[in-house]
Amino acid sequence: MLYIVSNTPFDATPKTTHLKLCEVKFFAFETADVPSFDGVVFTSKNGVRAFCQQSHFRKTCAFCVGEATAKAATEAGFAEVFAGAGDAATFKCELLEQIFKNEKKEGEKPRLLLIRAQKVAFELGEFLRKNDVFVKEVVGYQNAILPHSPLLKSQKPPKNAQILFTSPLNFEAFLWHFGWEESYHAYAIGKTTARAINEHETTHATAYICQKTKLNACIEEILNLSKL
């Protein structure tokens, strides 16, 4: 059995179990100045959802961390959409390359609106500012770990389980609810998630990084790899 720790729905199979250990809370924010930016940066589909709940403006470029986020931005109606390779650690360089393609007047910085979570694994805004980009950061949503409950406690995977983590917070939530068994096999979507697993001080786990970044494709990859 493959356990998927994620907030994102996926195509369920008899060989998979969904563990939802976090919930998303969206925040209101000011959007009147959105047209003054050269683009909006999204590091997740939740960022797109947060923006669309507050603004109807779509005549701008959506810079997205990966294909899944780009798909959400395209479906939301953005005029132009850029999709990164799907890894937060490399997205920063991909983003710089894209925004500096368009020539600016001397002394004029690119202006980006970054829709981010309350807690982030990588300070993208700080990185962009250090590279001569004007960035306005907006906290559009929060990923929160669900409280303990008898129902969640009963869902703890057995020993030797195969477990796919879709974000560092989902890994953190799993540890908080269930702890870690040495016999568990960890899989990660993206290098940032893998790093959170591999560098954890107490679990000593080593995560396999999926070649794809879309959830359904990762599930298929793991099922083929582990022959479940």
PDB file of C-alpha atoms in Angstrom:
ATOM      1  CA  MET A   1       0.000   0.000   0.000  1.00  0.00           C
ATOM      2  CA  LEU A   2       1.221   3.474  -0.905  1.00  0.00           C
ATOM      3  CA  TYR A   3       0.243   6.231   1.537  1.00  0.00           C
ATOM      4  CA  ILE A   4       0.009   9.724   0.020  1.00  0.00           C
ATOM      5  CA  VAL A   5       0.369  12.594   2.512  1.00  0.00           C
ATOM      6  CA  SER A   6      -1.159  15.514   0.623  1.00  0.00           C
ATOM      7  CA  ASN A   7      -3.901  18.128   0.520  1.00  0.00           C
ATOM      8  CA  THR A   8      -4.293  17.570  -3.210  1.00  0.00           C
ATOM      9  CA  PRO A   9      -6.918  15.135  -4.564  1.00  0.00           C
ATOM     10  CA  PHE A  10      -5.597  12.375  -6.810  1.00  0.00           C
ATOM     11  CA  ASP A  11      -6.795   9.409  -8.826  1.00  0.00           C
ATOM     12  CA  ALA A  12      -7.312   6.791  -6.102  1.00  0.00           C
ATOM     13  CA  THR A  13      -6.503   3.133  -6.705  1.00  0.00           C
ATOM     14  CA  PRO A  14      -6.805  -0.027  -4.568  1.00  0.00           C
ATOM     15  CA  LYS A  15      -3.069   0.316  -3.943  1.00  0.00           C
ATOM     16  CA  THR A  16      -3.185   3.873  -2.526  1.00  0.00           C
ATOM     17  CA  THR A  17      -4.432   5.534   0.658  1.00  0.00           C
ATOM     18  CA  HIS A  18      -4.857   9.287   1.119  1.00  0.00           C
ATOM     19  CA  LEU A  19      -3.662  10.830   4.405  1.00  0.00           C
ATOM     20  CA  LYS A  20      -4.925  14.395   4.777  1.00  0.00           C
ATOM     21  CA  LEU A  21      -3.073  15.839   7.756  1.00  0.00           C
ATOM     22  CA  CYS A  22      -3.179  19.568   6.901  1.00  0.00           C
ATOM     23  CA  GLU A  23      -5.781  22.135   5.927  1.00  0.00           C
ATOM     24  CA  VAL A  24      -5.512  25.406   4.016  1.00  0.00           C
ATOM     25  CA  LYS A  25      -6.832  28.718   5.352  1.00  0.00           C
ATOM     26  CA  PHE A  26      -7.075  31.676   2.964  1.00  0.00           C
ATOM     27  CA  PHE A  27      -6.572  35.328   3.945  1.00  0.00           C
ATOM     28  CA  ALA A  28      -7.940  38.561   2.499  1.00  0.00           C
ATOM     29  CA  PHE A  29      -5.455  41.084   1.089  1.00  0.00           C
ATOM     30  CA  GLU A  30      -5.408  44.333  -0.907  1.00  0.00           C
ATOM     31  CA  THR A  31      -5.275  43.943  -4.707  1.00  0.00           C
ATOM     32  CA  ALA A  32      -5.837  47.463  -6.058  1.00  0.00           C
ATOM     33  CA  ASP A  33      -2.176  47.805  -7.108  1.00  0.00           C
ATOM     34  CA  VAL A  34      -1.968  44.468  -8.976  1.00  0.00           C
ATOM     35  CA  PRO A  35      -1.937  46.103 -12.471  1.00  0.00           C
ATOM     36  CA  SER A  36       1.262  47.999 -11.558  1.00  0.00           C
ATOM     37  CA  PHE A  37       3.303  44.782 -11.386  1.00  0.00           C
ATOM     38  CA  ASP A  38       5.070  42.991 -14.229  1.00  0.00           C
ATOM     39  CA  GLY A  39       3.718  39.673 -13.032  1.00  0.00           C
ATOM     40  CA  VAL A  40       2.434  37.581 -10.152  1.00  0.00           C
ATOM     41  CA  VAL A  41       4.547  34.775  -8.667  1.00  0.00           C
ATOM     42  CA  PHE A  42       2.917  31.565  -7.450  1.00  0.00           C
ATOM     43  CA  THR A  43       4.782  28.778  -5.660  1.00  0.00           C
ATOM     44  CA  SER A  44       1.696  26.557  -5.326  1.00  0.00           C
ATOM     45  CA  LYS A  45      -1.864  26.079  -6.552  1.00  0.00           C
ATOM     46  CA  ASN A  46      -3.057  27.499  -3.234  1.00  0.00           C
ATOM     47  CA  GLY A  47      -1.398  30.789  -4.157  1.00  0.00           C
ATOM     48  CA  VAL A  48      -3.453  30.898  -7.348  1.00  0.00           C
ATOM     49  CA  ARG A  49      -6.627  30.143  -5.393  1.00  0.00           C
ATOM     50  CA  ALA A  50      -5.808  32.830  -2.825  1.00  0.00           C
ATOM     51  CA  PHE A  51      -5.225  35.443  -5.537  1.00  0.00           C
ATOM     52  CA  CYS A  52      -8.385  34.547  -7.460  1.00  0.00           C
ATOM     53  CA  GLN A  53     -10.499  34.876  -4.325  1.00  0.00           C
ATOM     54  CA  GLN A  54      -9.356  38.502  -3.969  1.00  0.00           C
ATOM     55  CA  SER A  55      -8.870  39.789  -7.525  1.00  0.00           C
ATOM     56  CA  HIS A  56     -10.437  39.454 -10.986  1.00  0.00           C
ATOM     57  CA  PHE A  57      -7.366  40.927 -12.709  1.00  0.00           C
ATOM     58  CA  ARG A  58      -5.774  38.429 -15.115  1.00  0.00           C
ATOM     59  CA  LYS A  59      -4.050  40.654 -17.730  1.00  0.00           C
ATOM     60  CA  THR A  60      -0.570  39.884 -16.439  1.00  0.00           C
ATOM     61  CA  CYS A  61       1.975  37.086 -16.436  1.00  0.00           C
ATOM     62  CA  ALA A  62       1.709  34.297 -13.876  1.00  0.00           C
ATOM     63  CA  PHE A  63       5.140  32.918 -12.947  1.00  0.00           C
ATOM     64  CA  CYS A  64       4.516  29.415 -11.580  1.00  0.00           C
ATOM     65  CA  VAL A  65       6.828  26.980  -9.819  1.00  0.00           C
ATOM     66  CA  GLY A  66       5.687  23.973 -11.873  1.00  0.00           C
ATOM     67  CA  GLU A  67       3.187  22.458 -14.282  1.00  0.00           C
ATOM     68  CA  ALA A  68       0.415  21.837 -11.733  1.00  0.00           C
ATOM     69  CA  THR A  69       0.490  25.452 -10.539  1.00  0.00           C
ATOM     70  CA  ALA A  70       0.704  26.679 -14.142  1.00  0.00           C
ATOM     71  CA  LYS A  71      -2.352  24.614 -15.040  1.00  0.00           C
ATOM     72  CA  ALA A  72      -4.289  26.248 -12.199  1.00  0.00           C
ATOM     73  CA  ALA A  73      -3.189  29.705 -13.409  1.00  0.00           C
ATOM     74  CA  THR A  74      -4.169  28.904 -17.002  1.00  0.00           C
ATOM     75  CA  GLU A  75      -7.581  27.655 -15.924  1.00  0.00           C
ATOM     76  CA  ALA A  76      -7.992  30.849 -13.877  1.00  0.00           C
ATOM     77  CA  GLY A  77      -7.573  32.861 -17.091  1.00  0.00           C
ATOM     78  CA  PHE A  78      -4.160  34.520 -16.806  1.00  0.00           C
ATOM     79  CA  ALA A  79      -3.041  36.172 -20.038  1.00  0.00           C
ATOM     80  CA  GLU A  80       0.424  34.603 -19.951  1.00  0.00           C
ATOM     81  CA  VAL A  81       1.728  31.696 -17.875  1.00  0.00           C
ATOM     82  CA  PHE A  82       5.299  30.558 -17.258  1.00  0.00           C
ATOM     83  CA  ALA A  83       5.887  27.106 -15.749  1.00  0.00           C
ATOM     84  CA  GLY A  84       9.094  26.234 -13.935  1.00  0.00           C
ATOM     85  CA  ALA A  85      10.488  22.716 -13.645  1.00  0.00           C
ATOM     86  CA  GLY A  86       8.559  22.096 -10.448  1.00  0.00           C
ATOM     87  CA  ASP A  87      11.268  22.419  -7.819  1.00  0.00           C
ATOM     88  CA  ALA A  88      11.245  25.389  -5.435  1.00  0.00           C
ATOM     89  CA  ALA A  89      15.031  25.336  -5.075  1.00  0.00           C
ATOM     90  CA  THR A  90      15.636  25.897  -8.807  1.00  0.00           C
ATOM     91  CA  PHE A  91      12.594  28.084  -9.447  1.00  0.00           C
ATOM     92  CA  LYS A  92      14.438  31.177  -8.214  1.00  0.00           C
ATOM     93  CA  CYS A  93      16.950  31.002 -11.073  1.00  0.00           C
ATOM     94  CA  GLU A  94      14.301  30.140 -13.661  1.00  0.00           C
ATOM     95  CA  LEU A  95      12.312  33.146 -12.508  1.00  0.00           C
ATOM     96  CA  LEU A  96      15.248  35.538 -12.765  1.00  0.00           C
ATOM     97  CA  GLU A  97      15.975  34.363 -16.283  1.00  0.00           C
ATOM     98  CA  GLN A  98      12.383  34.975 -17.348  1.00  0.00           C
ATOM     99  CA  ILE A  99      11.857  38.410 -15.824  1.00  0.00           C
ATOM    100  CA  PHE A 100      15.122  39.832 -17.174  1.00  0.00           C
ATOM    101  CA  LYS A 101      14.303  38.745 -20.723  1.00  0.00           C
ATOM    102  CA  ASN A 102      12.252  41.898 -21.127  1.00  0.00           C
ATOM    103  CA  GLU A 103      14.351  45.044 -21.322  1.00  0.00           C
ATOM    104  CA  LYS A 104      13.793  47.749 -18.725  1.00  0.00           C
ATOM    105  CA  LYS A 105      14.777  51.376 -18.701  1.00  0.00           C
ATOM    106  CA  GLU A 106      18.071  52.072 -16.968  1.00  0.00           C
ATOM    107  CA  GLY A 107      17.583  52.089 -13.206  1.00  0.00           C
ATOM    108  CA  GLU A 108      14.096  50.568 -13.465  1.00  0.00           C
ATOM    109  CA  LYS A 109      13.640  47.303 -11.577  1.00  0.00           C
ATOM    110  CA  PRO A 110      11.218  44.499 -12.514  1.00  0.00           C
ATOM    111  CA  ARG A 111       8.180  44.574 -10.217  1.00  0.00           C
ATOM    112  CA  LEU A 112       6.692  41.306  -8.974  1.00  0.00           C
ATOM    113  CA  LEU A 113       3.834  40.423  -6.660  1.00  0.00           C
ATOM    114  CA  LEU A 114       4.585  37.252  -4.701  1.00  0.00           C
ATOM    115  CA  ILE A 115       1.606  35.354  -3.256  1.00  0.00           C
ATOM    116  CA  ARG A 116       3.038  33.161  -0.538  1.00  0.00           C
ATOM    117  CA  ALA A 117       2.117  30.965   2.396  1.00  0.00           C
ATOM    118  CA  GLN A 118       2.460  32.172   5.969  1.00  0.00           C
ATOM    119  CA  LYS A 119       5.291  29.676   6.489  1.00  0.00           C
ATOM    120  CA  VAL A 120       7.688  28.978   3.629  1.00  0.00           C
ATOM    121  CA  ALA A 121      10.579  26.569   3.121  1.00  0.00           C
ATOM    122  CA  PHE A 122      12.579  29.048   1.024  1.00  0.00           C
ATOM    123  CA  GLU A 123      12.705  32.864   1.188  1.00  0.00           C
ATOM    124  CA  LEU A 124      12.093  33.569  -2.491  1.00  0.00           C
ATOM    125  CA  GLY A 125      11.255  37.242  -1.923  1.00  0.00           C
ATOM    126  CA  GLU A 126      14.558  37.919  -0.175  1.00  0.00           C
ATOM    127  CA  PHE A 127      16.467  36.172  -2.967  1.00  0.00           C
ATOM    128  CA  LEU A 128      14.765  38.275  -5.660  1.00  0.00           C
ATOM    129  CA  ARG A 129      15.414  41.532  -3.815  1.00  0.00           C
ATOM    130  CA  LYS A 130      19.109  40.661  -3.595  1.00  0.00           C
ATOM    131  CA  ASN A 131      19.039  40.278  -7.377  1.00  0.00           C
ATOM    132  CA  ASP A 132      17.678  43.746  -8.126  1.00  0.00           C
ATOM    133  CA  VAL A 133      13.959  42.891  -8.308  1.00  0.00           C
ATOM    134  CA  PHE A 134      11.245  44.877  -6.553  1.00  0.00           C
ATOM    135  CA  VAL A 135       9.009  42.374  -4.756  1.00  0.00           C
ATOM    136  CA  LYS A 136       5.833  42.856  -2.790  1.00  0.00           C
ATOM    137  CA  GLU A 137       5.100  39.783  -0.670  1.00  0.00           C
ATOM    138  CA  VAL A 138       1.529  38.959   0.285  1.00  0.00           C
ATOM    139  CA  VAL A 139       0.596  36.206   2.732  1.00  0.00           C
ATOM    140  CA  GLY A 140      -2.411  34.742   0.951  1.00  0.00           C
ATOM    141  CA  TYR A 141      -2.875  31.488   2.797  1.00  0.00           C
ATOM    142  CA  GLN A 142      -1.749  29.275   5.630  1.00  0.00           C
ATOM    143  CA  ASN A 143      -1.100  25.546   5.660  1.00  0.00           C
ATOM    144  CA  ALA A 144      -2.070  24.333   9.121  1.00  0.00           C
ATOM    145  CA  ILE A 145      -1.580  20.892  10.658  1.00  0.00           C
ATOM    146  CA  LEU A 146      -4.837  19.256  11.709  1.00  0.00           C
ATOM    147  CA  PRO A 147      -5.282  18.614  15.459  1.00  0.00           C
ATOM    148  CA  HIS A 148      -4.911  15.146  16.947  1.00  0.00           C
ATOM    149  CA  SER A 149      -7.993  12.943  16.768  1.00  0.00           C
ATOM    150  CA  PRO A 150      -8.833   9.259  17.338  1.00  0.00           C
ATOM    151  CA  LEU A 151      -9.696   8.974  13.631  1.00  0.00           C
ATOM    152  CA  LEU A 152      -6.306  10.243  12.469  1.00  0.00           C
ATOM    153  CA  LYS A 153      -4.510   8.129  15.064  1.00  0.00           C
ATOM    154  CA  SER A 154      -6.172   5.015  13.638  1.00  0.00           C
ATOM    155  CA  GLN A 155      -4.789   5.819  10.176  1.00  0.00           C
ATOM    156  CA  LYS A 156      -1.126   5.378  11.100  1.00  0.00           C
ATOM    157  CA  PRO A 157       0.615   3.371   8.363  1.00  0.00           C
ATOM    158  CA  PRO A 158       1.973  -0.052   9.382  1.00  0.00           C
ATOM    159  CA  LYS A 159       5.652  -0.952   9.416  1.00  0.00           C
ATOM    160  CA  ASN A 160       7.363  -1.176   5.999  1.00  0.00           C
ATOM    161  CA  ALA A 161       4.792   1.201   4.484  1.00  0.00           C
ATOM    162  CA  GLN A 162       5.611   3.200   1.345  1.00  0.00           C
ATOM    163  CA  ILE A 163       4.859   6.901   2.018  1.00  0.00           C
ATOM    164  CA  LEU A 164       4.814   9.806  -0.458  1.00  0.00           C
ATOM    165  CA  PHE A 165       5.210  13.337   0.923  1.00  0.00           C
ATOM    166  CA  THR A 166       4.168  16.305  -1.221  1.00  0.00           C
ATOM    167  CA  SER A 167       5.628  19.102   0.936  1.00  0.00           C
ATOM    168  CA  PRO A 168       7.885  19.694   3.961  1.00  0.00           C
ATOM    169  CA  LEU A 169       4.840  20.599   6.072  1.00  0.00           C
ATOM    170  CA  ASN A 170       3.117  17.316   5.223  1.00  0.00           C
ATOM    171  CA  PHE A 171       6.228  15.489   6.433  1.00  0.00           C
ATOM    172  CA  GLU A 172       6.193  17.585   9.620  1.00  0.00           C
ATOM    173  CA  ALA A 173       2.485  16.822  10.094  1.00  0.00           C
ATOM    174  CA  PHE A 174       3.103  13.097   9.639  1.00  0.00           C
ATOM    175  CA  LEU A 175       5.781  13.094  12.347  1.00  0.00           C
ATOM    176  CA  TRP A 176       3.538  15.062  14.705  1.00  0.00           C
ATOM    177  CA  HIS A 177       0.661  12.625  14.290  1.00  0.00           C
ATOM    178  CA  PHE A 178       2.422   9.292  13.894  1.00  0.00           C
ATOM    179  CA  GLY A 179       6.152   9.555  14.591  1.00  0.00           C
ATOM    180  CA  TRP A 180       8.515   7.568  12.368  1.00  0.00           C
ATOM    181  CA  GLU A 181       9.290   3.869  11.968  1.00  0.00           C
ATOM    182  CA  GLU A 182      12.743   2.887  10.719  1.00  0.00           C
ATOM    183  CA  SER A 183      11.112   0.460   8.294  1.00  0.00           C
ATOM    184  CA  TYR A 184       9.148   3.202   6.480  1.00  0.00           C
ATOM    185  CA  HIS A 185      10.082   3.975   2.867  1.00  0.00           C
ATOM    186  CA  ALA A 186       9.897   7.702   2.086  1.00  0.00           C
ATOM    187  CA  TYR A 187       9.278   9.330  -1.296  1.00  0.00           C
ATOM    188  CA  ALA A 188       9.248  13.058  -2.020  1.00  0.00           C
ATOM    189  CA  ILE A 189       7.939  15.424  -4.660  1.00  0.00           C
ATOM    190  CA  GLY A 190      10.688  17.975  -5.253  1.00  0.00           C
ATOM    191  CA  LYS A 191      14.142  18.548  -3.797  1.00  0.00           C
ATOM    192  CA  THR A 192      12.862  20.881  -1.070  1.00  0.00           C
ATOM    193  CA  THR A 193      10.598  18.172   0.375  1.00  0.00           C
ATOM    194  CA  ALA A 194      13.358  15.589   0.075  1.00  0.00           C
ATOM    195  CA  ARG A 195      15.785  17.879   1.889  1.00  0.00           C
ATOM    196  CA  ALA A 196      13.326  18.308   4.786  1.00  0.00           C
ATOM    197  CA  ILE A 197      13.128  14.523   5.106  1.00  0.00           C
ATOM    198  CA  ASN A 198      16.811  13.721   4.631  1.00  0.00           C
ATOM    199  CA  GLU A 199      18.085  16.435   6.973  1.00  0.00           C
ATOM    200  CA  HIS A 200      15.681  15.723   9.828  1.00  0.00           C
ATOM    201  CA  GLU A 201      17.627  15.222  13.034  1.00  0.00           C
ATOM    202  CA  THR A 202      15.685  12.300  14.526  1.00  0.00           C
ATOM    203  CA  THR A 203      14.200  10.188  11.730  1.00  0.00           C
ATOM    204  CA  HIS A 204      17.423   9.501   9.784  1.00  0.00           C
ATOM    205  CA  ALA A 205      15.251   8.805   6.765  1.00  0.00           C
ATOM    206  CA  THR A 206      16.368   8.952   3.142  1.00  0.00           C
ATOM    207  CA  ALA A 207      13.762   9.955   0.591  1.00  0.00           C
ATOM    208  CA  TYR A 208      13.601   8.940  -3.035  1.00  0.00           C
ATOM    209  CA  ILE A 209      12.922  12.016  -5.200  1.00  0.00           C
ATOM    210  CA  CYS A 210      10.251  11.421  -7.818  1.00  0.00           C
ATOM    211  CA  GLN A 211      11.236  12.256 -11.391  1.00  0.00           C
ATOM    212  CA  LYS A 212       7.882  13.922 -12.055  1.00  0.00           C
ATOM    213  CA  THR A 213       6.264  16.793 -10.149  1.00  0.00           C
ATOM    214  CA  LYS A 214       2.598  16.082 -10.868  1.00  0.00           C
ATOM    215  CA  LEU A 215       1.029  14.014  -8.091  1.00  0.00           C
ATOM    216  CA  ASN A 216      -0.672  11.363 -10.253  1.00  0.00           C
ATOM    217  CA  ALA A 217       2.515  10.856 -12.271  1.00  0.00           C
ATOM    218  CA  CYS A 218       4.548  10.442  -9.051  1.00  0.00           C
ATOM    219  CA  ILE A 219       2.091   7.865  -7.736  1.00  0.00           C
ATOM    220  CA  GLU A 220       2.360   5.874 -10.952  1.00  0.00           C
ATOM    221  CA  GLU A 221       6.163   6.099 -10.819  1.00  0.00           C
ATOM    222  CA  ILE A 222       6.316   4.797  -7.240  1.00  0.00           C
ATOM    223  CA  LEU A 223       3.853   1.980  -7.874  1.00  0.00           C
ATOM    224  CA  ASN A 224       5.959   0.830 -10.824  1.00  0.00           C
ATOM    225  CA  LEU A 225       9.196   1.240  -8.891  1.00  0.00           C
ATOM    226  CA  SER A 226       8.081  -0.568  -5.724  1.00  0.00           C
ATOM    227  CA  LYS A 227       5.945  -3.151  -7.574  1.00  0.00           C
ATOM    228  CA  LEU A 228       3.119  -2.784  -5.077  1.00  0.00           C
TER     229      LEU A 228
END
